[in-house]
mmCIF file with all atom_site columns, C-alpha atoms in Angstrom:
data_model
loop_
_atom_site.group_PDB
_atom_site.id
_atom_site.type_symbol
_atom_site.label_atom_id
_atom_site.label_alt_id
_atom_site.label_comp_id
_atom_site.label_asym_id
_atom_site.label_entity_id
_atom_site.label_seq_id
_atom_site.pdbx_PDB_ins_code
_atom_site.Cartn_x
_atom_site.Cartn_y
_atom_site.Cartn_z
_atom_site.occupancy
_atom_site.B_iso_or_equiv
_atom_site.pdbx_formal_charge
_atom_site.auth_seq_id
_atom_site.auth_comp_id
_atom_site.auth_asym_id
_atom_site.auth_atom_id
_atom_site.pdbx_PDB_model_num
ATOM 1  C CA . UNK U 1 1  ? 13.337  -2.461  -24.968 1.00 0.00 ? 1  UNK U CA 1
ATOM 2  C CA . UNK U 1 2  ? 11.293  -5.471  -23.083 1.00 0.00 ? 2  UNK U CA 1
ATOM 3  C CA . UNK U 1 3  ? 9.263   -7.594  -25.036 1.00 0.00 ? 3  UNK U CA 1
ATOM 4  C CA . UNK U 1 4  ? 5.007   -7.392  -24.279 1.00 0.00 ? 4  UNK U CA 1
ATOM 5  C CA . UNK U 1 5  ? 5.504   -10.800 -23.683 1.00 0.00 ? 5  UNK U CA 1
ATOM 6  C CA . UNK U 1 6  ? 7.845   -10.469 -20.292 1.00 0.00 ? 6  UNK U CA 1
ATOM 7  C CA . UNK U 1 7  ? 5.599   -8.208  -19.218 1.00 0.00 ? 7  UNK U CA 1
ATOM 8  C CA . UNK U 1 8  ? 2.190   -10.965 -19.491 1.00 0.00 ? 8  UNK U CA 1
ATOM 9  C CA . UNK U 1 9  ? 4.769   -12.916 -18.040 1.00 0.00 ? 9  UNK U CA 1
ATOM 10 C CA . UNK U 1 10 ? 5.798   -11.646 -15.553 1.00 0.00 ? 10 UNK U CA 1
ATOM 11 C CA . UNK U 1 11 ? 2.220   -9.794  -14.508 1.00 0.00 ? 11 UNK U CA 1
ATOM 12 C CA . UNK U 1 12 ? 0.691   -13.579 -14.065 1.00 0.00 ? 12 UNK U CA 1
ATOM 13 C CA . UNK U 1 13 ? 3.662   -14.278 -12.028 1.00 0.00 ? 13 UNK U CA 1
ATOM 14 C CA . UNK U 1 14 ? 2.777   -11.285 -9.945  1.00 0.00 ? 14 UNK U CA 1
ATOM 15 C CA . UNK U 1 15 ? -1.173  -12.545 -9.301  1.00 0.00 ? 15 UNK U CA 1
ATOM 16 C CA . UNK U 1 16 ? 0.140   -16.309 -8.613  1.00 0.00 ? 16 UNK U CA 1
ATOM 17 C CA . UNK U 1 17 ? 2.831   -15.301 -6.072  1.00 0.00 ? 17 UNK U CA 1
ATOM 18 C CA . UNK U 1 18 ? 1.086   -14.823 -3.407  1.00 0.00 ? 18 UNK U CA 1
ATOM 19 C CA . UNK U 1 19 ? -0.971  -17.854 -3.332  1.00 0.00 ? 19 UNK U CA 1
ATOM 20 C CA . UNK U 1 20 ? 2.201   -19.788 -3.181  1.00 0.00 ? 20 UNK U CA 1
ATOM 21 C CA . UNK U 1 21 ? 2.411   -20.475 0.294   1.00 0.00 ? 21 UNK U CA 1
ATOM 22 C CA . UNK U 1 22 ? -1.808  -21.230 0.283   1.00 0.00 ? 22 UNK U CA 1
ATOM 23 C CA . UNK U 1 23 ? -0.862  -23.868 -1.883  1.00 0.00 ? 23 UNK U CA 1
ATOM 24 C CA . UNK U 1 24 ? 2.031   -25.738 -0.505  1.00 0.00 ? 24 UNK U CA 1
ATOM 25 C CA . UNK U 1 25 ? -0.130  -25.898 2.764   1.00 0.00 ? 25 UNK U CA 1
ATOM 26 C CA . UNK U 1 26 ? -3.134  -27.637 0.551   1.00 0.00 ? 26 UNK U CA 1
ATOM 27 C CA . UNK U 1 27 ? -1.571  -29.296 -1.634  1.00 0.00 ? 27 UNK U CA 1
ATOM 28 C CA . UNK U 1 28 ? -0.381  -33.132 -0.299  1.00 0.00 ? 28 UNK U CA 1
ATOM 29 C CA . UNK U 1 29 ? -3.741  -33.811 1.732   1.00 0.00 ? 29 UNK U CA 1
ATOM 30 C CA . UNK U 1 30 ? -5.989  -32.900 -1.520  1.00 0.00 ? 30 UNK U CA 1
ATOM 31 C CA . UNK U 1 31 ? -3.865  -34.593 -3.616  1.00 0.00 ? 31 UNK U CA 1
ATOM 32 C CA . UNK U 1 32 ? -4.076  -37.643 -1.627  1.00 0.00 ? 32 UNK U CA 1
ATOM 33 C CA . UNK U 1 33 ? -7.721  -37.444 -0.374  1.00 0.00 ? 33 UNK U CA 1
ATOM 34 C CA . UNK U 1 34 ? -9.377  -36.973 -3.918  1.00 0.00 ? 34 UNK U CA 1
ATOM 35 C CA . UNK U 1 35 ? -6.779  -39.681 -5.278  1.00 0.00 ? 35 UNK U CA 1
ATOM 36 C CA . UNK U 1 36 ? -7.986  -42.434 -2.284  1.00 0.00 ? 36 UNK U CA 1
ATOM 37 C CA . UNK U 1 37 ? -11.764 -40.987 -3.064  1.00 0.00 ? 37 UNK U CA 1
ATOM 38 C CA . UNK U 1 38 ? -11.520 -42.114 -6.616  1.00 0.00 ? 38 UNK U CA 1
ATOM 39 C CA . UNK U 1 39 ? -9.473  -44.439 -6.936  1.00 0.00 ? 39 UNK U CA 1
ATOM 40 C CA . UNK U 1 40 ? -11.167 -47.432 -9.093  1.00 0.00 ? 40 UNK U CA 1
ATOM 41 C CA . UNK U 1 41 ? -14.029 -45.437 -10.091 1.00 0.00 ? 41 UNK U CA 1
ATOM 42 C CA . UNK U 1 42 ? -12.082 -43.163 -12.280 1.00 0.00 ? 42 UNK U CA 1
ATOM 43 C CA . UNK U 1 43 ? -8.681  -43.334 -14.877 1.00 0.00 ? 43 UNK U CA 1
ATOM 44 C CA . UNK U 1 44 ? -5.490  -41.988 -13.034 1.00 0.00 ? 44 UNK U CA 1
ATOM 45 C CA . UNK U 1 45 ? -6.040  -38.719 -16.315 1.00 0.00 ? 45 UNK U CA 1
ATOM 46 C CA . UNK U 1 46 ? -9.150  -38.251 -13.549 1.00 0.00 ? 46 UNK U CA 1
ATOM 47 C CA . UNK U 1 47 ? -8.581  -38.282 -10.793 1.00 0.00 ? 47 UNK U CA 1
ATOM 48 C CA . UNK U 1 48 ? -4.933  -35.876 -10.961 1.00 0.00 ? 48 UNK U CA 1
ATOM 49 C CA . UNK U 1 49 ? -7.477  -33.406 -13.157 1.00 0.00 ? 49 UNK U CA 1
ATOM 50 C CA . UNK U 1 50 ? -9.835  -33.471 -10.367 1.00 0.00 ? 50 UNK U CA 1
ATOM 51 C CA . UNK U 1 51 ? -6.847  -33.193 -7.046  1.00 0.00 ? 51 UNK U CA 1
ATOM 52 C CA . UNK U 1 52 ? -5.615  -30.123 -9.521  1.00 0.00 ? 52 UNK U CA 1
ATOM 53 C CA . UNK U 1 53 ? -8.965  -28.548 -9.509  1.00 0.00 ? 53 UNK U CA 1
ATOM 54 C CA . UNK U 1 54 ? -9.565  -29.309 -6.200  1.00 0.00 ? 54 UNK U CA 1
ATOM 55 C CA . UNK U 1 55 ? -6.273  -27.437 -4.677  1.00 0.00 ? 55 UNK U CA 1
ATOM 56 C CA . UNK U 1 56 ? -7.156  -25.078 -6.680  1.00 0.00 ? 56 UNK U CA 1
ATOM 57 C CA . UNK U 1 57 ? -9.764  -23.605 -5.302  1.00 0.00 ? 57 UNK U CA 1
ATOM 58 C CA . UNK U 1 58 ? -9.010  -25.125 -2.034  1.00 0.00 ? 58 UNK U CA 1
ATOM 59 C CA . UNK U 1 59 ? -6.204  -22.261 -2.293  1.00 0.00 ? 59 UNK U CA 1
ATOM 60 C CA . UNK U 1 60 ? -8.009  -19.932 -3.255  1.00 0.00 ? 60 UNK U CA 1
ATOM 61 C CA . UNK U 1 61 ? -10.049 -19.911 -0.247  1.00 0.00 ? 61 UNK U CA 1
ATOM 62 C CA . UNK U 1 62 ? -7.417  -21.062 2.713   1.00 0.00 ? 62 UNK U CA 1
ATOM 63 C CA . UNK U 1 63 ? -5.866  -17.687 1.211   1.00 0.00 ? 63 UNK U CA 1
ATOM 64 C CA . UNK U 1 64 ? -8.534  -15.244 1.638   1.00 0.00 ? 64 UNK U CA 1
ATOM 65 C CA . UNK U 1 65 ? -10.135 -17.427 4.628   1.00 0.00 ? 65 UNK U CA 1
ATOM 66 C CA . UNK U 1 66 ? -7.023  -18.015 6.706   1.00 0.00 ? 66 UNK U CA 1
ATOM 67 C CA . UNK U 1 67 ? -3.897  -16.824 5.641   1.00 0.00 ? 67 UNK U CA 1
ATOM 68 C CA . UNK U 1 68 ? -4.122  -12.908 5.219   1.00 0.00 ? 68 UNK U CA 1
ATOM 69 C CA . UNK U 1 69 ? -7.306  -12.486 8.202   1.00 0.00 ? 69 UNK U CA 1
ATOM 70 C CA . UNK U 1 70 ? -4.121  -14.814 10.044  1.00 0.00 ? 70 UNK U CA 1
ATOM 71 C CA . UNK U 1 71 ? -1.627  -12.682 8.807   1.00 0.00 ? 71 UNK U CA 1
ATOM 72 C CA . UNK U 1 72 ? -3.595  -8.981  9.467   1.00 0.00 ? 72 UNK U CA 1
ATOM 73 C CA . UNK U 1 73 ? -3.596  -10.292 13.077  1.00 0.00 ? 73 UNK U CA 1
ATOM 74 C CA . UNK U 1 74 ? 0.361   -10.920 13.140  1.00 0.00 ? 74 UNK U CA 1
ATOM 75 C CA . UNK U 1 75 ? 0.654   -7.317  11.809  1.00 0.00 ? 75 UNK U CA 1
ATOM 76 C CA . UNK U 1 76 ? -2.056  -5.959  14.795  1.00 0.00 ? 76 UNK U CA 1
ATOM 77 C CA . UNK U 1 77 ? -0.994  -7.663  17.505  1.00 0.00 ? 77 UNK U CA 1
ATOM 78 C CA . UNK U 1 78 ? 2.588   -6.386  16.248  1.00 0.00 ? 78 UNK U CA 1
ATOM 79 C CA . UNK U 1 79 ? 2.070   -3.138  15.884  1.00 0.00 ? 79 UNK U CA 1
ATOM 80 C CA . UNK U 1 80 ? -0.155  -3.135  19.677  1.00 0.00 ? 80 UNK U CA 1
ATOM 81 C CA . UNK U 1 81 ? 2.573   -4.863  20.989  1.00 0.00 ? 81 UNK U CA 1
ATOM 82 C CA . UNK U 1 82 ? 6.090   -3.283  19.898  1.00 0.00 ? 82 UNK U CA 1
ATOM 83 C CA . UNK U 1 83 ? 4.534   0.089   19.093  1.00 0.00 ? 83 UNK U CA 1
#
């Protein structure tokens, strides 16, 4: 019998895992950009929190409007050419 907590953790990982590629693509430019924009204006903890929030929002948007449409287009092209 698998404990109930493992089901919850597995569900969370399955929800977040598809976003990992988008997060990989956007995290460095956003982290650097937000830290540079807030340098001298806010403490490091505030800058880091703002950067992580920006990465989370941009990851979801990038996945929704770039990664998924690009993957759908690639599937369409491969079916049109190879089938």
